[in-house]
Tab-separated table of C-alpha atoms and ligand atoms in Angstrom:
chain	number	residue	atom	x	y	z
A	1	UNK	CA	72.356	79.946	42.798
A	2	UNK	CA	69.252	81.390	41.181
A	3	UNK	CA	66.287	79.072	40.789
A	4	UNK	CA	65.704	77.244	37.508
A	5	UNK	CA	62.621	77.700	35.326
A	6	UNK	CA	59.429	77.278	37.344
A	7	UNK	CA	57.626	75.785	34.342
A	8	UNK	CA	60.361	73.192	33.744
A	9	UNK	CA	60.734	72.345	37.432
A	10	UNK	CA	57.012	71.567	37.683
A	11	UNK	CA	57.059	69.002	34.848
A	12	UNK	CA	56.616	65.372	35.832
A	13	UNK	CA	58.846	62.927	33.888
A	14	UNK	CA	57.114	60.599	31.422
A	15	UNK	CA	55.752	57.603	33.368
A	16	UNK	CA	55.754	55.405	30.273
A	17	UNK	CA	59.427	56.050	29.540
A	18	UNK	CA	60.253	55.690	33.258
A	19	UNK	CA	58.740	52.176	33.328
A	20	UNK	CA	60.745	51.299	30.241
A	21	UNK	CA	63.957	52.487	31.882
A	22	UNK	CA	63.139	50.599	35.096
A	23	UNK	CA	62.486	47.298	33.313
A	24	UNK	CA	65.660	47.692	31.248
A	25	UNK	CA	67.596	48.294	34.468
A	26	UNK	CA	66.068	45.234	36.133
A	27	UNK	CA	66.840	43.089	33.073
A	28	UNK	CA	70.453	44.345	33.103
A	29	UNK	CA	70.668	43.171	36.736
A	30	UNK	CA	69.591	39.716	35.568
A	31	UNK	CA	65.985	39.952	36.834
A	32	UNK	CA	63.590	38.048	34.557
A	33	UNK	CA	61.016	40.859	34.302
A	34	UNK	CA	58.369	40.831	31.543
A	35	UNK	CA	57.722	44.363	30.361
A	36	UNK	CA	54.400	45.725	29.157
A	37	UNK	CA	55.533	49.320	29.687
A	38	UNK	CA	56.133	51.766	26.852
A	39	UNK	CA	54.066	51.382	23.722
A	40	UNK	CA	56.696	50.427	21.216
A	41	UNK	CA	56.234	47.663	18.680
A	42	UNK	CA	58.510	44.662	18.844
A	43	UNK	CA	58.558	44.415	15.016
A	44	UNK	CA	61.545	45.503	12.972
A	45	UNK	CA	61.249	48.398	10.547
A	46	UNK	CA	60.294	46.804	7.189
A	47	UNK	CA	63.223	46.126	4.845
A	48	UNK	CA	62.221	48.488	2.017
A	49	UNK	CA	62.163	51.371	4.523
A	50	UNK	CA	65.539	50.424	5.993
A	51	UNK	CA	66.982	50.251	2.472
A	52	UNK	CA	65.733	53.776	1.714
A	53	UNK	CA	67.510	54.974	4.874
A	54	UNK	CA	70.754	53.281	3.813
A	55	UNK	CA	70.441	54.750	0.338
A	56	UNK	CA	69.904	58.217	1.843
A	57	UNK	CA	73.193	57.861	3.727
A	58	UNK	CA	75.002	56.568	0.658
A	59	UNK	CA	73.683	59.357	-1.544
A	60	UNK	CA	74.791	61.964	0.987
A	61	UNK	CA	71.454	63.143	2.335
A	62	UNK	CA	73.501	64.647	5.122
A	63	UNK	CA	72.555	68.304	4.840
A	64	UNK	CA	70.004	70.541	6.519
A	65	UNK	CA	66.534	70.509	4.981
A	66	UNK	CA	63.653	72.983	5.295
A	67	UNK	CA	62.640	73.130	8.973
A	68	UNK	CA	59.239	71.589	8.250
A	69	UNK	CA	60.631	68.782	6.081
A	70	UNK	CA	61.538	67.782	2.535
A	71	UNK	CA	59.028	68.227	-0.297
A	72	UNK	CA	58.978	64.535	-1.357
A	73	UNK	CA	58.003	63.510	2.159
A	74	UNK	CA	55.260	66.139	2.394
A	75	UNK	CA	53.936	64.948	-0.976
A	76	UNK	CA	54.062	61.278	0.113
A	77	UNK	CA	52.179	62.197	3.320
A	78	UNK	CA	49.482	64.098	1.363
A	79	UNK	CA	49.004	61.145	-1.012
A	80	UNK	CA	48.880	58.729	1.919
A	81	UNK	CA	46.318	60.831	3.816
A	82	UNK	CA	44.137	61.031	0.704
A	83	UNK	CA	44.372	57.324	-0.126
A	84	UNK	CA	43.966	56.085	3.449
A	85	UNK	CA	41.500	58.532	4.990
A	86	UNK	CA	40.100	60.689	2.153
A	87	UNK	CA	41.863	63.817	3.463
A	88	UNK	CA	42.723	66.688	1.111
A	89	UNK	CA	46.010	68.402	1.939
A	90	UNK	CA	48.792	70.048	-0.020
A	91	UNK	CA	52.472	70.275	0.898
A	92	UNK	CA	51.886	73.685	2.483
A	93	UNK	CA	49.564	72.032	5.020
A	94	UNK	CA	52.217	69.603	6.292
A	95	UNK	CA	54.868	70.109	8.947
A	96	UNK	CA	57.310	67.246	9.582
A	97	UNK	CA	59.343	67.119	12.759
A	98	UNK	CA	61.212	64.808	15.135
A	99	UNK	CA	58.391	62.498	16.237
A	100	UNK	CA	54.700	63.063	16.849
A	101	UNK	CA	55.485	63.978	20.457
A	102	UNK	CA	57.491	66.970	19.311
A	103	UNK	CA	54.936	67.885	16.650
A	104	UNK	CA	52.237	67.956	19.334
A	105	UNK	CA	54.306	70.231	21.509
A	106	UNK	CA	55.082	72.617	18.651
A	107	UNK	CA	51.411	72.675	17.598
A	108	UNK	CA	50.447	73.664	21.148
A	109	UNK	CA	53.264	76.201	21.297
A	110	UNK	CA	51.949	78.082	18.271
A	111	UNK	CA	48.300	77.770	19.287
A	112	UNK	CA	48.322	78.596	22.979
A	113	UNK	CA	48.873	81.690	25.073
A	114	UNK	CA	49.621	81.439	28.806
A	115	UNK	CA	46.353	80.985	30.694
A	116	UNK	CA	44.461	79.426	27.755
A	117	UNK	CA	42.451	76.362	28.683
A	118	UNK	CA	42.831	73.071	26.805
A	119	UNK	CA	40.182	70.401	27.228
A	120	UNK	CA	41.728	66.996	27.751
A	121	UNK	CA	39.498	63.924	28.050
A	122	UNK	CA	40.806	61.408	30.597
A	123	UNK	CA	42.197	58.779	30.498
A	124	UNK	CA	44.795	60.529	28.330
A	125	UNK	CA	48.285	59.802	27.101
A	126	UNK	CA	50.793	61.033	29.712
A	127	UNK	CA	52.481	63.674	27.591
A	128	UNK	CA	49.508	65.921	26.790
A	129	UNK	CA	48.982	67.217	30.306
A	130	UNK	CA	52.631	68.160	30.749
A	131	UNK	CA	52.952	69.618	27.234
A	132	UNK	CA	49.961	71.882	27.928
A	133	UNK	CA	51.619	73.063	31.140
A	134	UNK	CA	54.956	73.508	29.337
A	135	UNK	CA	53.125	76.086	27.181
A	136	UNK	CA	51.868	77.901	30.303
A	137	UNK	CA	48.317	76.815	29.455
A	138	UNK	CA	45.820	75.047	31.725
A	139	UNK	CA	44.612	71.462	31.211
A	140	UNK	CA	40.895	71.036	31.893
A	141	UNK	CA	40.408	67.337	32.480
A	142	UNK	CA	37.124	65.661	31.480
A	143	UNK	CA	36.682	62.401	33.394
A	144	UNK	CA	35.227	59.350	31.653
A	145	UNK	CA	34.839	55.707	32.609
A	146	UNK	CA	33.826	52.322	31.232
A	147	UNK	CA	30.117	53.282	31.218
A	148	UNK	CA	30.678	55.544	28.166
A	149	UNK	CA	33.539	53.423	26.821
A	150	UNK	CA	35.858	56.209	28.025
A	151	UNK	CA	34.422	58.677	25.516
A	152	UNK	CA	33.203	62.220	26.125
A	153	UNK	CA	29.732	63.400	25.109
A	154	UNK	CA	28.952	66.703	23.346
A	155	UNK	CA	27.129	67.817	26.516
A	156	UNK	CA	30.184	67.133	28.648
A	157	UNK	CA	32.356	69.072	26.217
A	158	UNK	CA	29.941	72.014	26.104
A	159	UNK	CA	29.761	72.193	29.904
A	160	UNK	CA	33.564	72.434	30.197
A	161	UNK	CA	33.928	75.375	27.805
A	162	UNK	CA	34.704	78.786	29.269
A	163	UNK	CA	35.767	82.108	27.737
A	164	UNK	CA	39.371	80.875	28.030
A	165	UNK	CA	38.939	77.550	26.212
A	166	UNK	CA	41.125	77.383	23.124
A	167	UNK	CA	41.364	73.782	22.114
A	168	UNK	CA	40.229	70.168	22.553
A	169	UNK	CA	42.646	67.248	22.317
A	170	UNK	CA	41.314	63.949	21.006
A	171	UNK	CA	43.248	60.725	20.530
A	172	UNK	CA	41.529	58.393	18.130
A	173	UNK	CA	41.931	55.494	18.718
A	174	UNK	CA	42.959	56.260	22.267
A	175	UNK	CA	46.118	55.586	24.175
A	176	UNK	CA	45.607	54.268	26.896
A	177	UNK	CA	42.024	52.952	26.495
A	178	UNK	CA	42.038	51.841	22.834
A	179	UNK	CA	38.566	53.325	22.283
A	180	UNK	CA	37.536	54.671	18.889
A	181	UNK	CA	35.124	57.560	18.226
A	182	UNK	CA	32.644	56.726	15.462
A	183	UNK	CA	31.836	59.160	12.652
A	184	UNK	CA	28.524	59.967	14.338
A	185	UNK	CA	30.218	60.709	17.673
A	186	UNK	CA	32.800	62.902	15.946
A	187	UNK	CA	30.045	64.820	14.142
A	188	UNK	CA	28.319	65.572	17.436
A	189	UNK	CA	31.572	66.824	18.991
A	190	UNK	CA	32.385	68.748	15.816
A	191	UNK	CA	29.266	70.859	16.202
A	192	UNK	CA	30.303	71.950	19.699
A	193	UNK	CA	33.862	72.680	18.550
A	194	UNK	CA	32.684	74.858	15.646
A	195	UNK	CA	29.884	76.609	17.589
A	196	UNK	CA	32.380	77.599	20.285
A	197	UNK	CA	35.203	78.579	17.920
A	198	UNK	CA	37.690	76.032	19.307
A	199	UNK	CA	40.669	74.323	17.730
A	200	UNK	CA	40.991	70.554	17.653
A	201	UNK	CA	44.224	68.623	17.982
A	202	UNK	CA	43.397	65.157	16.685
A	203	UNK	CA	46.111	62.628	17.479
A	204	UNK	CA	45.678	59.844	14.925
A	205	UNK	CA	48.939	58.024	15.519
A	206	UNK	CA	47.122	54.670	15.943
A	207	UNK	CA	44.765	55.174	12.960
A	208	UNK	CA	45.958	52.074	11.116
A	209	UNK	CA	45.754	49.841	14.189
A	210	UNK	CA	41.997	49.327	14.402
A	211	UNK	CA	40.307	45.971	15.110
A	212	UNK	CA	36.666	46.920	15.766
A	213	UNK	CA	34.726	49.628	13.914
A	214	UNK	CA	35.998	51.943	11.206
A	215	UNK	CA	38.518	54.708	11.759
A	216	UNK	CA	37.304	58.090	10.480
A	217	UNK	CA	39.491	61.165	10.605
A	218	UNK	CA	37.738	64.136	12.209
A	219	UNK	CA	39.050	66.422	9.459
A	220	UNK	CA	37.387	64.245	6.806
A	221	UNK	CA	33.849	64.619	8.128
A	222	UNK	CA	33.374	68.375	7.847
A	223	UNK	CA	35.382	71.040	5.954
A	224	UNK	CA	34.481	73.560	8.689
A	225	UNK	CA	36.073	71.305	11.281
A	226	UNK	CA	39.089	70.682	9.029
A	227	UNK	CA	39.748	74.446	9.023
A	228	UNK	CA	40.358	74.329	12.780
A	229	UNK	CA	41.914	70.880	13.126
A	230	UNK	CA	45.540	69.868	13.388
A	231	UNK	CA	46.001	66.162	12.729
A	232	UNK	CA	49.044	64.613	14.378
A	233	UNK	CA	50.476	61.347	13.095
A	234	UNK	CA	53.813	59.739	12.334
A	235	UNK	CA	55.765	56.652	11.343
A	236	UNK	CA	56.488	55.345	14.872
A	237	UNK	CA	53.564	52.983	15.340
A	238	UNK	CA	52.378	52.459	11.754
A	239	UNK	CA	55.748	51.304	10.391
A	240	UNK	CA	57.564	50.172	13.571
A	241	UNK	CA	59.878	53.199	13.407
A	242	UNK	CA	59.861	54.645	16.944
A	243	UNK	CA	63.594	55.335	16.951
A	244	UNK	CA	63.670	57.081	13.579
A	245	UNK	CA	61.799	60.036	15.105
A	246	UNK	CA	59.541	61.259	12.321
A	247	UNK	CA	56.080	62.696	12.992
A	248	UNK	CA	53.945	65.203	11.183
A	249	UNK	CA	51.098	67.663	11.548
A	250	UNK	CA	48.518	68.266	8.823
A	251	UNK	CA	46.396	71.356	9.209
A	252	UNK	CA	45.458	74.896	8.250
A	253	UNK	CA	48.275	76.806	6.608
A	254	UNK	CA	48.511	79.654	9.183
A	255	UNK	CA	49.174	77.131	11.976
A	256	UNK	CA	51.588	75.050	9.867
A	257	UNK	CA	53.496	78.173	8.824
A	258	UNK	CA	53.966	79.236	12.450
A	259	UNK	CA	55.103	75.720	13.357
A	260	UNK	CA	57.709	75.930	10.585
A	261	UNK	CA	58.954	79.272	11.955
A	262	UNK	CA	59.030	77.921	15.503
A	263	UNK	CA	61.021	74.878	14.377
A	264	UNK	CA	63.483	77.064	12.491
A	265	UNK	CA	64.653	78.376	15.882
A	266	UNK	CA	64.355	75.181	17.913
A	267	UNK	CA	65.211	71.785	16.395
A	268	UNK	CA	65.483	72.879	12.748
A	269	UNK	CA	64.702	69.920	10.510
A	270	UNK	CA	64.170	66.312	11.569
A	271	UNK	CA	66.906	63.902	10.442
A	272	UNK	CA	67.258	64.147	6.670
A	273	UNK	CA	68.029	60.414	6.447
A	274	UNK	CA	64.970	59.436	8.482
A	275	UNK	CA	62.849	61.694	6.288
A	276	UNK	CA	63.933	59.786	3.161
A	277	UNK	CA	63.205	56.476	4.884
A	278	UNK	CA	59.749	57.849	5.730
A	279	UNK	CA	59.092	58.659	2.067
A	280	UNK	CA	59.548	54.940	1.389
A	281	UNK	CA	57.184	54.165	4.273
A	282	UNK	CA	54.321	56.398	3.108
A	283	UNK	CA	54.780	55.935	-0.651
A	284	UNK	CA	55.634	52.217	-0.551
A	285	UNK	CA	53.625	49.010	-0.337
A	286	UNK	CA	51.332	49.087	2.724
A	287	UNK	CA	51.135	45.297	3.136
A	288	UNK	CA	53.568	45.484	6.048
A	289	UNK	CA	51.081	47.674	7.956
A	290	UNK	CA	48.241	45.184	7.514
A	291	UNK	CA	50.512	42.291	8.502
A	292	UNK	CA	51.439	44.017	11.758
A	293	UNK	CA	47.794	44.919	12.420
A	294	UNK	CA	46.766	41.267	12.022
A	295	UNK	CA	49.424	40.155	14.460
A	296	UNK	CA	48.274	42.761	17.007
A	297	UNK	CA	44.675	41.598	16.500
A	298	UNK	CA	45.646	38.052	17.551
A	299	UNK	CA	47.469	39.306	20.623
A	300	UNK	CA	44.539	41.538	21.570
A	301	UNK	CA	42.082	38.670	21.356
A	302	UNK	CA	44.221	36.414	23.509
A	303	UNK	CA	44.846	39.192	26.049
A	304	UNK	CA	41.206	40.212	26.420
A	305	UNK	CA	39.889	36.683	26.792
A	306	UNK	CA	42.457	35.812	29.445
A	307	UNK	CA	41.992	39.004	31.475
A	308	UNK	CA	38.223	38.751	31.441
A	309	UNK	CA	38.390	35.142	32.599
A	310	UNK	CA	40.077	36.312	35.840
A	311	UNK	CA	37.696	37.343	38.578
A	312	UNK	CA	39.538	40.247	40.255
A	313	UNK	CA	40.372	42.256	37.112
A	314	UNK	CA	38.634	43.169	33.854
A	315	UNK	CA	39.030	45.179	30.661
A	316	UNK	CA	36.944	46.512	27.803
A	317	UNK	CA	38.032	45.018	24.476
A	318	UNK	CA	39.970	47.875	22.861
A	319	UNK	CA	38.859	48.994	19.371
A	320	UNK	CA	42.365	50.013	18.335
A	321	UNK	CA	45.974	50.890	19.320
A	322	UNK	CA	47.905	48.221	21.283
A	323	UNK	CA	46.991	48.733	24.924
A	324	UNK	CA	44.839	46.948	27.490
A	325	UNK	CA	43.478	49.301	30.129
A	326	UNK	CA	42.795	46.888	32.955
A	327	UNK	CA	40.468	47.761	35.806
A	328	UNK	CA	42.018	46.645	39.094
A	329	UNK	CA	39.645	48.438	41.478
A	330	UNK	CA	38.125	45.186	42.760
A	331	UNK	CA	41.440	44.444	44.476
A	332	UNK	CA	41.443	47.717	46.437
A	333	UNK	CA	41.282	47.155	50.190
A	334	UNK	CA	42.673	43.606	49.829
A	335	UNK	CA	46.166	42.187	50.280
A	336	UNK	CA	48.024	40.547	47.377
A	337	UNK	CA	51.270	38.645	47.954
A	338	UNK	CA	51.547	40.374	51.337
A	339	UNK	CA	51.068	43.921	49.961
A	340	UNK	CA	48.121	46.097	50.889
A	341	UNK	CA	46.472	47.349	47.663
A	342	UNK	CA	44.771	50.740	47.980
A	343	UNK	CA	45.111	52.069	44.437
A	344	UNK	CA	46.437	51.277	40.949
A	345	UNK	CA	49.953	52.456	41.883
A	346	UNK	CA	50.078	49.887	44.711
A	347	UNK	CA	48.826	47.213	42.347
A	348	UNK	CA	51.415	47.954	39.639
A	349	UNK	CA	54.238	48.144	42.183
A	350	UNK	CA	53.254	44.874	43.871
A	351	UNK	CA	52.836	43.153	40.502
A	352	UNK	CA	56.344	44.242	39.520
A	353	UNK	CA	57.895	43.257	42.849
A	354	UNK	CA	56.174	39.891	43.307
A	355	UNK	CA	55.012	39.026	39.786
A	356	UNK	CA	58.004	40.416	37.846
A	357	UNK	CA	55.626	42.101	35.410
A	358	UNK	CA	56.055	45.781	34.490
A	359	UNK	CA	52.944	47.802	33.606
A	360	UNK	CA	52.127	51.507	33.764
A	361	UNK	CA	49.851	52.574	36.653
A	362	UNK	CA	46.806	54.554	35.562
A	363	UNK	CA	47.451	57.686	37.646
A	364	UNK	CA	49.805	58.927	34.914
A	365	UNK	CA	46.883	58.689	32.481
A	366	UNK	CA	44.386	60.311	34.859
A	367	UNK	CA	42.775	57.127	36.266
A	368	UNK	CA	43.236	55.673	39.744
A	369	UNK	CA	41.430	52.422	38.923
A	370	UNK	CA	43.442	51.024	36.019
A	371	UNK	CA	46.849	49.857	34.911
A	372	UNK	CA	47.973	49.887	31.271
A	373	UNK	CA	49.525	46.936	29.458
A	374	UNK	CA	51.097	47.378	26.043
A	375	UNK	CA	50.568	44.252	23.931
A	376	UNK	CA	53.190	45.348	21.412
A	377	UNK	CA	55.220	42.379	22.580
A	378	UNK	CA	55.392	38.720	21.551
A	379	UNK	CA	52.572	36.308	22.299
A	380	UNK	CA	55.082	34.262	24.381
A	381	UNK	CA	55.726	37.307	26.580
A	382	UNK	CA	52.016	38.013	26.825
A	383	UNK	CA	51.349	34.432	27.904
A	384	UNK	CA	54.189	34.532	30.450
A	385	UNK	CA	53.024	37.905	31.815
A	386	UNK	CA	49.406	36.808	32.150
A	387	UNK	CA	50.393	33.520	33.804
A	388	UNK	CA	52.296	35.594	36.343
A	389	UNK	CA	49.340	37.961	36.799
A	390	UNK	CA	47.087	34.991	37.459
A	391	UNK	CA	49.497	33.649	40.077
A	392	UNK	CA	49.848	37.101	41.651
A	393	UNK	CA	46.060	37.406	41.976
A	394	UNK	CA	46.074	33.979	43.672
A	395	UNK	CA	48.708	35.258	46.121
A	396	UNK	CA	51.456	33.113	44.572
A	397	UNK	CA	54.547	35.279	43.983
A	398	UNK	CA	56.856	34.632	41.000
A	399	UNK	CA	59.758	36.300	42.840
B	401	PMP	N1	50.642	60.277	20.520
B	401	PMP	C1	50.310	59.167	21.190
B	401	PMP	C2	48.883	58.956	21.558
B	401	PMP	C3	51.287	58.234	21.545
B	401	PMP	O1	50.942	57.138	22.211
B	401	PMP	C4	52.626	58.471	21.192
B	401	PMP	C5	53.628	57.448	21.649
B	401	PMP	N2	54.887	57.613	21.460
B	401	PMP	C6	52.924	59.650	20.491
B	401	PMP	C7	51.910	60.522	20.179
B	401	PMP	C8	54.310	60.035	20.095
B	401	PMP	O2	54.894	59.215	19.152
B	401	PMP	P1	56.295	59.553	18.510
B	401	PMP	O3	56.860	60.727	19.203
B	401	PMP	O4	57.110	58.319	18.668
B	401	PMP	O5	56.024	59.843	17.063
B	402	LIG	N1	53.598	56.564	23.400
B	402	LIG	C1	54.178	55.392	23.927
B	402	LIG	C2	53.513	55.037	25.236
B	402	LIG	O1	52.492	55.560	25.575
B	402	LIG	C3	55.668	55.456	23.985
B	402	LIG	C4	56.309	56.113	25.161
B	402	LIG	C5	56.112	57.585	25.189
B	402	LIG	O2	56.601	58.248	24.272
B	402	LIG	O3	55.429	58.037	26.092
B	402	LIG	O4	53.973	54.190	25.932
């Protein structure tokens, strides 16, 4: 038979979702694994949002909508962006689709031509690199480490720009590192972006989950930058709604219009029912968001203090999101629970096998020295997982 698409065949599956599937499989087999894999909150969707979804079903919101979403949701998003981050958008600047992951892909689809270069600071969320390749474009990876708190400098950005560079992707706060760019740092990067006529995709999906420093949206600091910025966000993390699949882009009208057209021939609209539930999320009382943030803050504090009290591993306290990016490089060249550890993959595999703890190895995020833990899980699970890590580091297997 003829070969399948070369682009599709070259795509690596999502490592975060793979870890999730593996831990679910192990649990189904009766293995007592503690999972810190995919970043998905353990909270339930707040009641007022669920009720709006039920009401949407009962009032027959069962028809197609405009490909880029219903007007009340676009309006609720504009009001939310203004109230929360001082951003000025109108409905025509908003494109709603089936999750921020899909929105990101569609934004890249309408922005990129084959061969265009996209600058991607590492460590990065797993999907960006593959989504860039799925568009036939070329990821240009900028390496960072703890010494700059995993952030790129304007000089580093400038040095990576070629005649083919089209776009920079920023995640603020970052998945997997949790680091937050300050307003000053964004201003410095903004100058390079504008001077070199680049676009910016600013993934702000963790904007409300900040514990240190103040979140500032890149589009709010400079109208010139806003003209070339597509903000990506959604309900998944902010309102514990991962399964509802609603994300949005806010940006310049020419880009949003093309995204709408592209969607009209691909997914069409996102679920009508989920869109109505999302209106309740954005337009409703935001106390639920602050309550979840506070709970994450407690977990973060506990996690960081325990990890940094262990002598073979360490982590920077994350400013935001709900991940711990743990440096395991001090264990390289040693043996733990009978397994030779040469890299972060070995560490994560051995920890799963002997410690019954599932984490995501850093290679998928562009780092060979780290593993990622999601602390979007109960404090009991966190305690159990860290007790097992401690034992594992002392060569005492749990399994
Ligand atoms: N961006 C980042 C940085 C993420 O971590 C995620 C995680 N799912 C997404 C986008 C996509 O979110 P969703 O598709 O659930 O809206
Ligand atoms: N974004 C989350 C994560 O990084 C969810 C899984 C995914 O969509 O990749 O784990």
